[in-house]
Amino acid sequence: MVIDKRNRAFLSIFSFLFVLLRSEWECMNDSELKQRELDRRYLRMAQIWAENSYCKRRQVGALIVKDKMIISDGYNGTPGGFENICEDENGLTKSYVLHAEANAITKIARSNNNSQQATLYVTASPCIECAKLIIQSGIKRVVYAEKYRLTEGVELLERADIEVVYIDKEELI
Ligand SMILES: [Zn+2]
């Protein structure tokens, strides 16, 4: 009888723990799903923002989000005051064209905000030059949609402990 009681007590403790762990797991899963949905939406917005670019070869858009607020945006293009033409007479991208990420980050430098702990959404995987800027700006998360043949930018971000999330373009439709 005593053993029975003890067994029953154990059983109820175990089932209680099981329910507790399961609800914890489901809860975590739920917040992960919500984050994925948010990531998709912001990335779609970055895709729309890319349409602002007057570059012909490639249009890239970026958004910087902090505390659920869009604190900056950018697209690839020439610096302010320069003519809005990205390509030279041979159709090659001019050396002084800024990438979308660089434009979004430098825009914050002119504002009262800062990018510490922010998330960067960009429609294409960051190059090595932008990766350096991302690291130095304190951005902690990068979500991107299009992979590039060169992966050194993403690799550098990962080395700097920045969370890098890839979402396939197909998932954004
Ligand atoms: Zn770049």
Coordinates of N, CA, C and O and ligand atoms in Angstrom, one line a residue:
M1 N 0.8 -1.2 0.0 CA 0.0 0.0 0.0 C 0.8 1.3 0.0 O 0.6 2.2 -0.8
V2 N 1.9 1.2 0.8 CA 2.8 2.4 1.0 C 3.5 2.6 -0.4 O 3.6 3.7 -0.8
I3 N 4.0 1.5 -0.9 CA 4.7 1.6 -2.2 C 3.8 2.2 -3.3 O 4.1 3.0 -4.1
D4 N 2.6 1.7 -3.3 CA 1.6 2.1 -4.2 C 1.4 3.6 -4.2 O 1.4 4.3 -5.2
K5 N 1.3 4.1 -2.9 CA 1.1 5.5 -2.7 C 2.3 6.3 -3.2 O 2.1 7.3 -3.9
R6 N 3.5 5.7 -2.9 CA 4.7 6.4 -3.4 C 4.7 6.5 -4.9 O 5.1 7.5 -5.5
N7 N 4.4 5.3 -5.5 CA 4.4 5.2 -6.9 C 3.5 6.3 -7.5 O 3.8 6.9 -8.5
R8 N 2.3 6.3 -6.9 CA 1.3 7.3 -7.4 C 1.8 8.7 -7.3 O 1.6 9.5 -8.2
A9 N 2.5 9.0 -6.2 CA 3.1 10.3 -6.0 C 4.1 10.6 -7.1 O 4.1 11.7 -7.7
F10 N 4.9 9.6 -7.3 CA 6.0 9.8 -8.4 C 5.3 10.1 -9.7 O 5.8 11.0 -10.4
L11 N 4.3 9.2 -10.0 CA 3.7 9.3 -11.3 C 3.1 10.7 -11.5 O 3.2 11.3 -12.5
S12 N 2.4 11.2 -10.4 CA 1.8 12.5 -10.6 C 2.8 13.7 -10.7 O 2.6 14.6 -11.5
I13 N 4.0 13.5 -10.0 CA 5.0 14.5 -10.1 C 5.6 14.4 -11.6 O 5.8 15.5 -12.2
F14 N 5.8 13.2 -12.1 CA 6.3 13.1 -13.4 C 5.4 13.6 -14.5 O 5.8 14.4 -15.4
S15 N 4.1 13.3 -14.3 CA 3.1 13.8 -15.3 C 3.0 15.3 -15.2 O 2.9 16.0 -16.2
F16 N 3.2 15.9 -14.0 CA 3.1 17.3 -13.8 C 4.3 18.0 -14.6 O 4.2 18.9 -15.3
L17 N 5.5 17.4 -14.3 CA 6.7 17.9 -15.0 C 6.6 17.8 -16.5 O 7.0 18.6 -17.2
F18 N 6.0 16.6 -17.0 CA 5.9 16.4 -18.4 C 5.0 17.5 -19.0 O 5.4 18.1 -20.0
V19 N 3.9 17.8 -18.4 CA 3.0 18.8 -18.8 C 3.7 20.2 -18.8 O 3.6 21.0 -19.8
L20 N 4.4 20.4 -17.8 CA 5.1 21.7 -17.6 C 6.2 21.9 -18.8 O 6.2 22.9 -19.4
L21 N 7.0 20.8 -19.0 CA 8.0 20.9 -20.0 C 7.4 21.0 -21.4 O 7.9 21.7 -22.3
R22 N 6.3 20.3 -21.6 CA 5.6 20.3 -22.9 C 5.1 21.7 -23.2 O 5.2 22.2 -24.3
S23 N 4.5 22.3 -22.2 CA 3.9 23.7 -22.4 C 5.0 24.7 -22.7 O 4.9 25.6 -23.5
E24 N 6.2 24.5 -22.0 CA 7.3 25.3 -22.2 C 7.8 25.2 -23.6 O 8.1 26.2 -24.3
W25 N 7.9 24.0 -24.1 CA 8.4 23.7 -25.4 C 7.5 24.3 -26.5 O 7.9 25.0 -27.4
E26 N 6.2 24.1 -26.3 CA 5.2 24.7 -27.2 C 5.2 26.2 -27.2 O 5.1 26.8 -28.3
C27 N 5.4 26.8 -26.1 CA 5.5 28.2 -25.9 C 6.7 28.8 -26.7 O 6.6 29.7 -27.5
M28 N 7.9 28.1 -26.5 CA 9.1 28.5 -27.2 C 8.9 28.4 -28.7 O 9.2 29.3 -29.5
N29 N 8.3 27.3 -29.2 CA 8.0 27.1 -30.5 C 7.1 28.2 -31.1 O 7.3 28.6 -32.2
D30 N 6.1 28.6 -30.3 CA 5.2 29.6 -30.7 C 5.9 30.9 -30.9 O 5.6 31.6 -31.9
S31 N 6.8 31.3 -30.0 CA 7.5 32.6 -30.2 C 8.5 32.5 -31.3 O 8.7 33.5 -32.0
E32 N 9.0 31.3 -31.6 CA 9.9 31.2 -32.7 C 9.1 31.4 -34.0 O 9.6 32.0 -35.0
L33 N 7.9 30.8 -34.0 CA 7.1 30.9 -35.2 C 6.7 32.4 -35.5 O 6.7 32.9 -36.6
K34 N 6.4 33.1 -34.4 CA 6.0 34.5 -34.5 C 7.2 35.3 -35.0 O 7.0 36.2 -35.8
Q35 N 8.4 35.0 -34.5 CA 9.6 35.7 -35.0 C 9.8 35.5 -36.5 O 10.1 36.4 -37.2
R36 N 9.6 34.3 -36.9 CA 9.8 33.9 -38.3 C 8.8 34.7 -39.2 O 9.1 35.2 -40.2
E37 N 7.6 34.8 -38.7 CA 6.5 35.6 -39.4 C 6.9 37.1 -39.5 O 6.8 37.7 -40.6
L38 N 7.4 37.6 -38.4 CA 7.8 39.0 -38.4 C 9.0 39.2 -39.3 O 9.1 40.2 -40.1
D39 N 10.0 38.3 -39.3 CA 11.1 38.3 -40.2 C 10.7 38.3 -41.6 O 11.2 39.1 -42.4
R40 N 9.8 37.5 -42.0 CA 9.3 37.5 -43.3 C 8.7 38.8 -43.7 O 8.9 39.3 -44.8
R41 N 7.9 39.4 -42.9 CA 7.2 40.7 -43.2 C 8.2 41.8 -43.4 O 8.1 42.5 -44.3
Y42 N 9.2 41.9 -42.5 CA 10.2 42.9 -42.6 C 11.0 42.7 -43.9 O 11.4 43.7 -44.6
L43 N 11.3 41.5 -44.2 CA 12.1 41.2 -45.4 C 11.3 41.5 -46.6 O 11.8 42.0 -47.6
R44 N 10.0 41.3 -46.6 CA 9.1 41.7 -47.7 C 9.2 43.2 -47.9 O 9.2 43.8 -49.0
M45 N 9.1 43.9 -46.7 CA 9.2 45.4 -46.8 C 10.5 45.9 -47.4 O 10.6 46.8 -48.2
A46 N 11.6 45.2 -47.0 CA 12.9 45.5 -47.6 C 13.0 45.3 -49.1 O 13.6 46.0 -49.8
Q47 N 12.3 44.2 -49.5 CA 12.2 44.0 -51.0 C 11.5 45.1 -51.7 O 11.9 45.6 -52.7
I48 N 10.4 45.6 -51.1 CA 9.7 46.7 -51.7 C 10.6 48.0 -51.6 O 10.6 48.7 -52.6
W49 N 11.3 48.1 -50.5 CA 12.2 49.3 -50.4 C 13.3 49.3 -51.5 O 13.7 50.4 -52.0
A50 N 13.7 48.1 -51.9 CA 14.7 48.0 -52.9 C 14.3 48.6 -54.3 O 15.1 49.0 -55.1
E51 N 13.0 48.7 -54.4 CA 12.4 49.3 -55.7 C 12.8 50.7 -55.8 O 12.7 51.3 -56.9
N52 N 13.2 51.4 -54.7 CA 13.6 52.8 -54.7 C 14.9 52.9 -55.5 O 15.3 54.0 -55.9
S53 N 15.7 51.9 -55.5 CA 17.1 51.9 -56.1 C 17.0 52.2 -57.6 O 16.2 51.6 -58.3
Y54 N 17.8 53.2 -58.1 CA 17.8 53.5 -59.5 C 18.9 52.7 -60.2 O 19.2 52.9 -61.4
C55 N 19.6 51.8 -59.5 CA 20.6 51.0 -60.1 C 19.9 49.9 -61.0 O 18.9 49.4 -60.7
K56 N 20.6 49.7 -62.1 CA 19.9 48.8 -63.1 C 20.4 47.4 -63.0 O 19.6 46.5 -63.1
R57 N 21.6 47.2 -62.6 CA 22.1 45.8 -62.5 C 21.5 45.0 -61.4 O 21.2 43.9 -61.5
R58 N 21.4 45.7 -60.3 CA 20.9 45.0 -59.1 C 20.2 46.0 -58.1 O 20.7 47.1 -58.0
Q59 N 19.1 45.6 -57.6 CA 18.4 46.5 -56.6 C 18.4 45.8 -55.3 O 17.8 44.7 -55.2
V60 N 18.9 46.4 -54.2 CA 19.0 45.8 -52.9 C 18.4 46.8 -51.9 O 18.6 48.0 -52.0
G61 N 17.5 46.2 -51.0 CA 16.9 47.1 -50.0 C 17.3 46.6 -48.6 O 17.6 45.4 -48.4
A62 N 17.4 47.5 -47.6 CA 17.7 47.1 -46.2 C 16.8 47.9 -45.2 O 16.5 49.1 -45.5
L63 N 16.5 47.3 -44.1 CA 15.8 47.9 -43.0 C 16.5 47.6 -41.7 O 17.1 46.5 -41.6
I64 N 16.6 48.5 -40.8 CA 17.2 48.2 -39.5 C 16.0 48.4 -38.5 O 15.4 49.4 -38.4
V65 N 15.8 47.3 -37.7 CA 14.7 47.3 -36.8 C 15.3 47.1 -35.4 O 16.1 46.3 -35.1
K66 N 14.8 48.0 -34.5 CA 15.2 47.9 -33.1 C 14.0 48.1 -32.2 O 13.2 49.0 -32.4
D67 N 13.8 47.3 -31.2 CA 12.7 47.3 -30.3 C 11.3 47.5 -31.1 O 10.5 48.3 -30.7
K68 N 11.2 46.7 -32.1 CA 10.0 46.6 -32.9 C 9.7 47.9 -33.7 O 8.6 48.2 -34.0
M69 N 10.8 48.7 -33.9 CA 10.6 49.9 -34.6 C 11.6 49.9 -35.8 O 12.8 49.5 -35.6
I70 N 11.2 50.4 -36.9 CA 12.1 50.5 -38.1 C 12.9 51.8 -37.8 O 12.3 52.9 -37.8
I71 N 14.2 51.7 -37.5 CA 14.9 52.9 -37.2 C 15.8 53.5 -38.4 O 16.3 54.6 -38.3
S72 N 15.9 52.6 -39.4 CA 16.6 53.1 -40.6 C 16.3 52.3 -41.8 O 15.7 51.2 -41.7
D73 N 16.6 52.8 -43.0 CA 16.3 52.1 -44.2 C 17.4 52.5 -45.2 O 18.0 53.5 -45.1
G74 N 17.6 51.7 -46.2 CA 18.5 52.0 -47.3 C 18.3 51.2 -48.5 O 17.7 50.1 -48.5
Y75 N 18.9 51.7 -49.6 CA 18.9 50.9 -50.8 C 20.2 51.3 -51.5 O 20.8 52.3 -51.2
N76 N 20.7 50.4 -52.4 CA 22.0 50.7 -53.1 C 21.8 51.9 -54.0 O 20.8 52.1 -54.7
G77 N 22.9 52.8 -54.0 CA 22.8 54.0 -54.8 C 24.1 54.9 -54.5 O 24.9 54.6 -53.6
T78 N 24.2 55.9 -55.3 CA 25.3 56.8 -55.2 C 25.1 57.7 -54.0 O 24.0 57.9 -53.5
P79 N 26.2 58.3 -53.5 CA 26.1 59.2 -52.3 C 25.2 60.4 -52.6 O 25.1 60.8 -53.8
G80 N 24.7 61.0 -51.5 CA 23.9 62.2 -51.7 C 24.6 63.3 -52.5 O 25.8 63.5 -52.3
G81 N 23.9 64.0 -53.4 CA 24.5 65.0 -54.2 C 25.1 64.6 -55.5 O 25.5 65.4 -56.4
F82 N 25.3 63.2 -55.6 CA 25.8 62.7 -56.9 C 24.6 62.3 -57.8 O 23.5 62.1 -57.3
E83 N 24.9 62.3 -59.1 CA 23.8 61.9 -60.0 C 23.3 60.5 -59.7 O 24.1 59.6 -59.4
N84 N 22.0 60.3 -59.9 CA 21.4 59.0 -59.6 C 21.7 57.9 -60.7 O 20.7 57.3 -61.2
I85 N 22.9 57.7 -61.0 CA 23.2 56.7 -62.0 C 24.3 55.8 -61.4 O 25.4 56.3 -61.0
C86 N 24.0 54.5 -61.3 CA 25.0 53.6 -60.6 C 26.0 53.0 -61.6 O 27.1 52.6 -61.1
E87 N 25.7 52.9 -62.9 CA 26.5 52.2 -63.8 C 27.3 53.2 -64.7 O 26.8 54.3 -65.0
D88 N 28.6 52.8 -65.0 CA 29.4 53.7 -65.9 C 29.0 53.4 -67.4 O 28.1 52.5 -67.6
E89 N 29.7 54.0 -68.3 CA 29.4 53.8 -69.7 C 29.5 52.3 -70.2 O 28.9 51.9 -71.2
N90 N 30.3 51.5 -69.5 CA 30.4 50.1 -69.8 C 29.4 49.2 -69.1 O 29.4 48.0 -69.2
G91 N 28.5 49.9 -68.4 CA 27.5 49.1 -67.7 C 27.9 48.5 -66.4 O 27.2 47.7 -65.7
L92 N 29.1 48.9 -65.9 CA 29.7 48.4 -64.7 C 29.3 49.3 -63.5 O 29.2 50.5 -63.7
T93 N 29.1 48.8 -62.3 CA 28.7 49.5 -61.2 C 29.9 50.5 -60.8 O 31.0 50.0 -60.6
K94 N 29.6 51.8 -60.6 CA 30.6 52.7 -60.2 C 31.1 52.4 -58.8 O 30.4 51.9 -58.0
S95 N 32.4 52.7 -58.6 CA 33.1 52.3 -57.4 C 32.5 53.0 -56.2 O 32.6 52.6 -55.0
Y96 N 31.9 54.2 -56.4 CA 31.4 55.0 -55.2 C 29.9 54.7 -54.9 O 29.3 55.4 -54.1
V97 N 29.3 53.7 -55.5 CA 28.0 53.3 -55.2 C 28.0 52.6 -53.8 O 28.8 51.8 -53.5
L98 N 27.1 53.1 -53.0 CA 27.0 52.5 -51.6 C 26.0 51.4 -51.6 O 24.9 51.4 -52.3
H99 N 26.3 50.3 -50.9 CA 25.4 49.2 -50.7 C 24.2 49.6 -49.8 O 24.4 50.5 -49.0
A100 N 23.1 48.9 -49.9 CA 21.9 49.2 -49.1 C 22.2 49.2 -47.6 O 21.8 50.1 -46.9
E101 N 23.0 48.2 -47.1 CA 23.3 48.1 -45.7 C 24.1 49.3 -45.3 O 23.9 49.9 -44.2
A102 N 25.1 49.7 -46.1 CA 26.0 50.9 -45.8 C 25.1 52.1 -45.7 O 25.3 53.0 -44.8
N103 N 24.2 52.3 -46.6 CA 23.3 53.4 -46.6 C 22.4 53.4 -45.3 O 22.2 54.5 -44.7
A104 N 21.9 52.3 -45.0 CA 21.0 52.2 -43.8 C 21.8 52.5 -42.5 O 21.3 53.2 -41.6
I105 N 23.0 52.0 -42.4 CA 23.9 52.2 -41.2 C 24.3 53.6 -41.1 O 24.3 54.2 -40.0
T106 N 24.8 54.2 -42.2 CA 25.3 55.6 -42.1 C 24.1 56.6 -41.9 O 24.4 57.7 -41.4
K107 N 22.9 56.2 -42.3 CA 21.8 57.1 -42.0 C 21.6 57.2 -40.5 O 21.2 58.3 -40.0
I108 N 21.8 56.1 -39.8 CA 21.7 56.2 -38.3 C 22.8 57.1 -37.7 O 22.5 57.8 -36.7
A109 N 23.9 57.1 -38.4 CA 25.0 58.0 -37.9 C 24.6 59.5 -37.9 O 25.1 60.3 -37.1
R110 N 23.7 59.8 -38.8 CA 23.2 61.2 -38.9 C 22.0 61.4 -38.0 O 21.4 62.5 -38.0
S111 N 21.5 60.4 -37.3 CA 20.3 60.5 -36.5 C 20.6 60.5 -35.0 O 21.8 60.4 -34.6
N112 N 19.6 60.6 -34.2 CA 19.8 60.5 -32.7 C 19.7 59.0 -32.2 O 19.8 58.8 -31.0
N113 N 19.5 58.1 -33.1 CA 19.3 56.7 -32.8 C 20.6 56.0 -32.8 O 21.6 56.5 -33.2
N114 N 20.6 54.7 -32.4 CA 21.8 53.9 -32.6 C 21.4 52.5 -32.8 O 20.3 52.0 -32.5
S115 N 22.3 51.7 -33.5 CA 21.9 50.4 -34.0 C 22.3 49.3 -33.0 O 22.2 48.1 -33.4
Q116 N 22.7 49.6 -31.8 CA 23.1 48.6 -30.8 C 22.0 47.6 -30.6 O 20.9 48.0 -30.4
Q117 N 22.3 46.3 -30.8 CA 21.4 45.2 -30.6 C 20.2 45.2 -31.6 O 19.2 44.5 -31.4
A118 N 20.4 45.9 -32.7 CA 19.3 45.9 -33.7 C 19.4 44.7 -34.6 O 20.3 44.0 -34.6
T119 N 18.3 44.6 -35.5 CA 18.3 43.5 -36.5 C 18.3 44.2 -37.9 O 17.6 45.2 -38.1
L120 N 19.2 43.7 -38.7 CA 19.2 44.2 -40.1 C 18.5 43.3 -41.0 O 18.8 42.1 -41.0
Y121 N 17.6 43.8 -41.8 CA 17.0 43.0 -42.9 C 17.5 43.5 -44.2 O 17.5 44.7 -44.5
V122 N 18.0 42.5 -45.0 CA 18.6 42.9 -46.3 C 18.2 41.9 -47.3 O 18.2 40.7 -47.0
T123 N 17.9 42.3 -48.5 CA 17.3 41.4 -49.5 C 18.4 40.5 -50.1 O 18.1 39.5 -50.8
A124 N 19.7 40.8 -50.0 CA 20.7 40.0 -50.5 C 21.8 39.8 -49.4 O 22.0 40.7 -48.5
S125 N 22.5 38.7 -49.5 CA 23.5 38.4 -48.4 C 24.6 39.5 -48.4 O 25.1 39.9 -49.4
P126 N 25.0 40.0 -47.2 CA 26.0 41.1 -47.1 C 27.4 40.7 -47.6 O 27.8 39.6 -47.4
C127 N 28.0 41.7 -48.3 CA 29.4 41.5 -48.8 C 30.3 41.7 -47.6 O 29.9 42.1 -46.5
I128 N 31.6 41.4 -47.8 CA 32.6 41.5 -46.7 C 32.7 43.0 -46.2 O 32.8 43.2 -45.0
E129 N 32.6 44.0 -47.1 CA 32.7 45.4 -46.6 C 31.5 45.7 -45.7 O 31.7 46.4 -44.7
C130 N 30.3 45.3 -46.1 CA 29.2 45.6 -45.3 C 29.2 44.9 -44.0 O 28.7 45.3 -43.0
A131 N 29.7 43.6 -44.1 CA 29.8 42.8 -42.9 C 30.6 43.5 -41.8 O 30.2 43.5 -40.6
K132 N 31.7 44.2 -42.2 CA 32.5 44.9 -41.3 C 31.8 46.0 -40.6 O 31.8 46.3 -39.4
L133 N 31.0 46.7 -41.4 CA 30.2 47.9 -40.9 C 29.1 47.3 -39.9 O 28.8 48.0 -38.9
I134 N 28.5 46.2 -40.3 CA 27.4 45.6 -39.5 C 28.0 45.3 -38.1 O 27.4 45.6 -37.1
I135 N 29.2 44.7 -38.1 CA 29.8 44.2 -36.8 C 30.1 45.5 -36.0 O 29.7 45.6 -34.8
Q136 N 30.7 46.5 -36.6 CA 31.1 47.7 -35.8 C 29.9 48.5 -35.4 O 30.0 49.3 -34.4
S137 N 28.7 48.4 -36.0 CA 27.5 49.2 -35.6 C 26.8 48.5 -34.5 O 25.8 49.1 -34.1
G138 N 27.2 47.4 -34.0 CA 26.5 46.8 -32.9 C 25.2 46.0 -33.2 O 24.5 45.5 -32.3
I139 N 25.0 45.8 -34.5 CA 23.8 45.0 -35.0 C 24.1 43.6 -34.5 O 25.2 43.0 -34.6
K140 N 23.0 42.9 -34.0 CA 23.2 41.6 -33.4 C 22.5 40.5 -34.2 O 22.7 39.3 -34.0
R141 N 21.7 40.9 -35.2 CA 21.0 39.9 -36.0 C 20.9 40.3 -37.4 O 20.6 41.5 -37.7
V142 N 21.1 39.4 -38.4 CA 21.0 39.8 -39.8 C 20.1 38.8 -40.5 O 20.3 37.6 -40.3
V143 N 19.0 39.2 -41.1 CA 18.1 38.4 -41.8 C 18.2 38.7 -43.3 O 18.0 39.9 -43.6
Y144 N 18.4 37.8 -44.2 CA 18.6 38.1 -45.6 C 17.9 37.0 -46.4 O 17.6 35.9 -46.0
A145 N 17.7 37.4 -47.7 CA 16.9 36.5 -48.6 C 17.6 35.9 -49.7 O 17.4 34.7 -50.1
E146 N 18.6 36.6 -50.3 CA 19.2 36.0 -51.5 C 20.7 35.7 -51.2 O 21.4 36.6 -50.8
K147 N 21.0 34.5 -51.5 CA 22.4 34.1 -51.3 C 23.3 34.6 -52.4 O 22.9 34.8 -53.5
Y148 N 24.6 34.9 -52.1 CA 25.5 35.4 -53.1 C 26.6 34.3 -53.2 O 26.9 33.6 -52.3
R149 N 27.3 34.3 -54.4 CA 28.3 33.2 -54.6 C 29.4 33.4 -53.6 O 30.0 32.4 -53.1
L150 N 29.7 34.6 -53.2 CA 30.8 34.8 -52.2 C 30.1 34.8 -50.8 O 29.2 35.5 -50.5
T151 N 30.7 33.9 -49.9 CA 30.0 33.8 -48.6 C 30.9 34.4 -47.5 O 30.5 34.3 -46.3
E152 N 32.0 35.1 -47.8 CA 32.9 35.6 -46.8 C 32.2 36.6 -45.9 O 32.5 36.7 -44.7
G153 N 31.2 37.4 -46.4 CA 30.5 38.4 -45.6 C 29.7 37.7 -44.5 O 29.9 38.0 -43.3
V154 N 28.9 36.7 -44.8 CA 28.1 35.9 -43.9 C 29.1 35.2 -42.9 O 28.8 35.2 -41.7
E155 N 30.2 34.7 -43.4 CA 31.1 34.0 -42.5 C 31.7 34.9 -41.5 O 31.9 34.5 -40.3
L156 N 32.0 36.1 -41.9 CA 32.6 37.1 -41.0 C 31.6 37.5 -39.9 O 31.9 37.6 -38.7
L157 N 30.3 37.6 -40.3 CA 29.3 38.0 -39.3 C 29.2 36.9 -38.3 O 29.0 37.1 -37.1
E158 N 29.2 35.6 -38.7 CA 29.1 34.5 -37.8 C 30.3 34.4 -36.9 O 30.1 34.1 -35.7
R159 N 31.4 34.8 -37.4 CA 32.6 34.8 -36.5 C 32.5 35.8 -35.4 O 33.0 35.7 -34.3
A160 N 31.7 36.9 -35.7 CA 31.5 38.0 -34.7 C 30.3 37.7 -33.8 O 29.8 38.6 -33.1
D161 N 29.8 36.4 -33.9 CA 28.7 36.0 -33.0 C 27.4 36.8 -33.4 O 26.6 37.0 -32.5
I162 N 27.2 37.2 -34.6 CA 26.0 37.8 -35.0 C 25.1 36.7 -35.6 O 25.6 35.8 -36.3
E163 N 23.9 36.7 -35.1 CA 22.9 35.6 -35.6 C 22.6 35.9 -37.1 O 22.1 37.0 -37.4
V164 N 22.8 35.0 -37.9 CA 22.5 35.2 -39.4 C 21.4 34.2 -39.8 O 21.5 33.0 -39.6
V165 N 20.3 34.8 -40.3 CA 19.1 34.0 -40.7 C 18.9 34.1 -42.1 O 18.8 35.2 -42.7
Y166 N 18.8 33.0 -42.8 CA 18.5 33.0 -44.3 C 17.1 32.6 -44.5 O 16.6 31.6 -43.9
I167 N 16.3 33.4 -45.2 CA 14.9 33.0 -45.6 C 14.9 33.0 -47.1 O 15.2 33.9 -47.8
D168 N 14.5 31.8 -47.6 CA 14.4 31.6 -49.1 C 13.4 32.6 -49.7 O 12.3 32.8 -49.1
K169 N 13.7 33.1 -50.8 CA 12.8 34.1 -51.5 C 11.4 33.5 -51.7 O 10.4 34.2 -51.6
E170 N 11.4 32.2 -51.9 CA 10.1 31.5 -52.1 C 9.2 31.7 -50.9 O 7.9 31.7 -51.1
E171 N 9.8 31.8 -49.8 CA 9.0 31.9 -48.5 C 8.4 33.3 -48.4 O 7.6 33.5 -47.5
L172 N 8.8 34.2 -49.2 CA 8.4 35.6 -49.0 C 7.2 35.9 -50.0 O 6.6 37.0 -49.9
I173 N 6.9 35.0 -50.8 CA 5.8 35.3 -51.8 C 4.4 35.1 -51.1 O 4.2 34.2 -50.3
Ligands
ZN1 ZN 27.9 45.3 -49.3

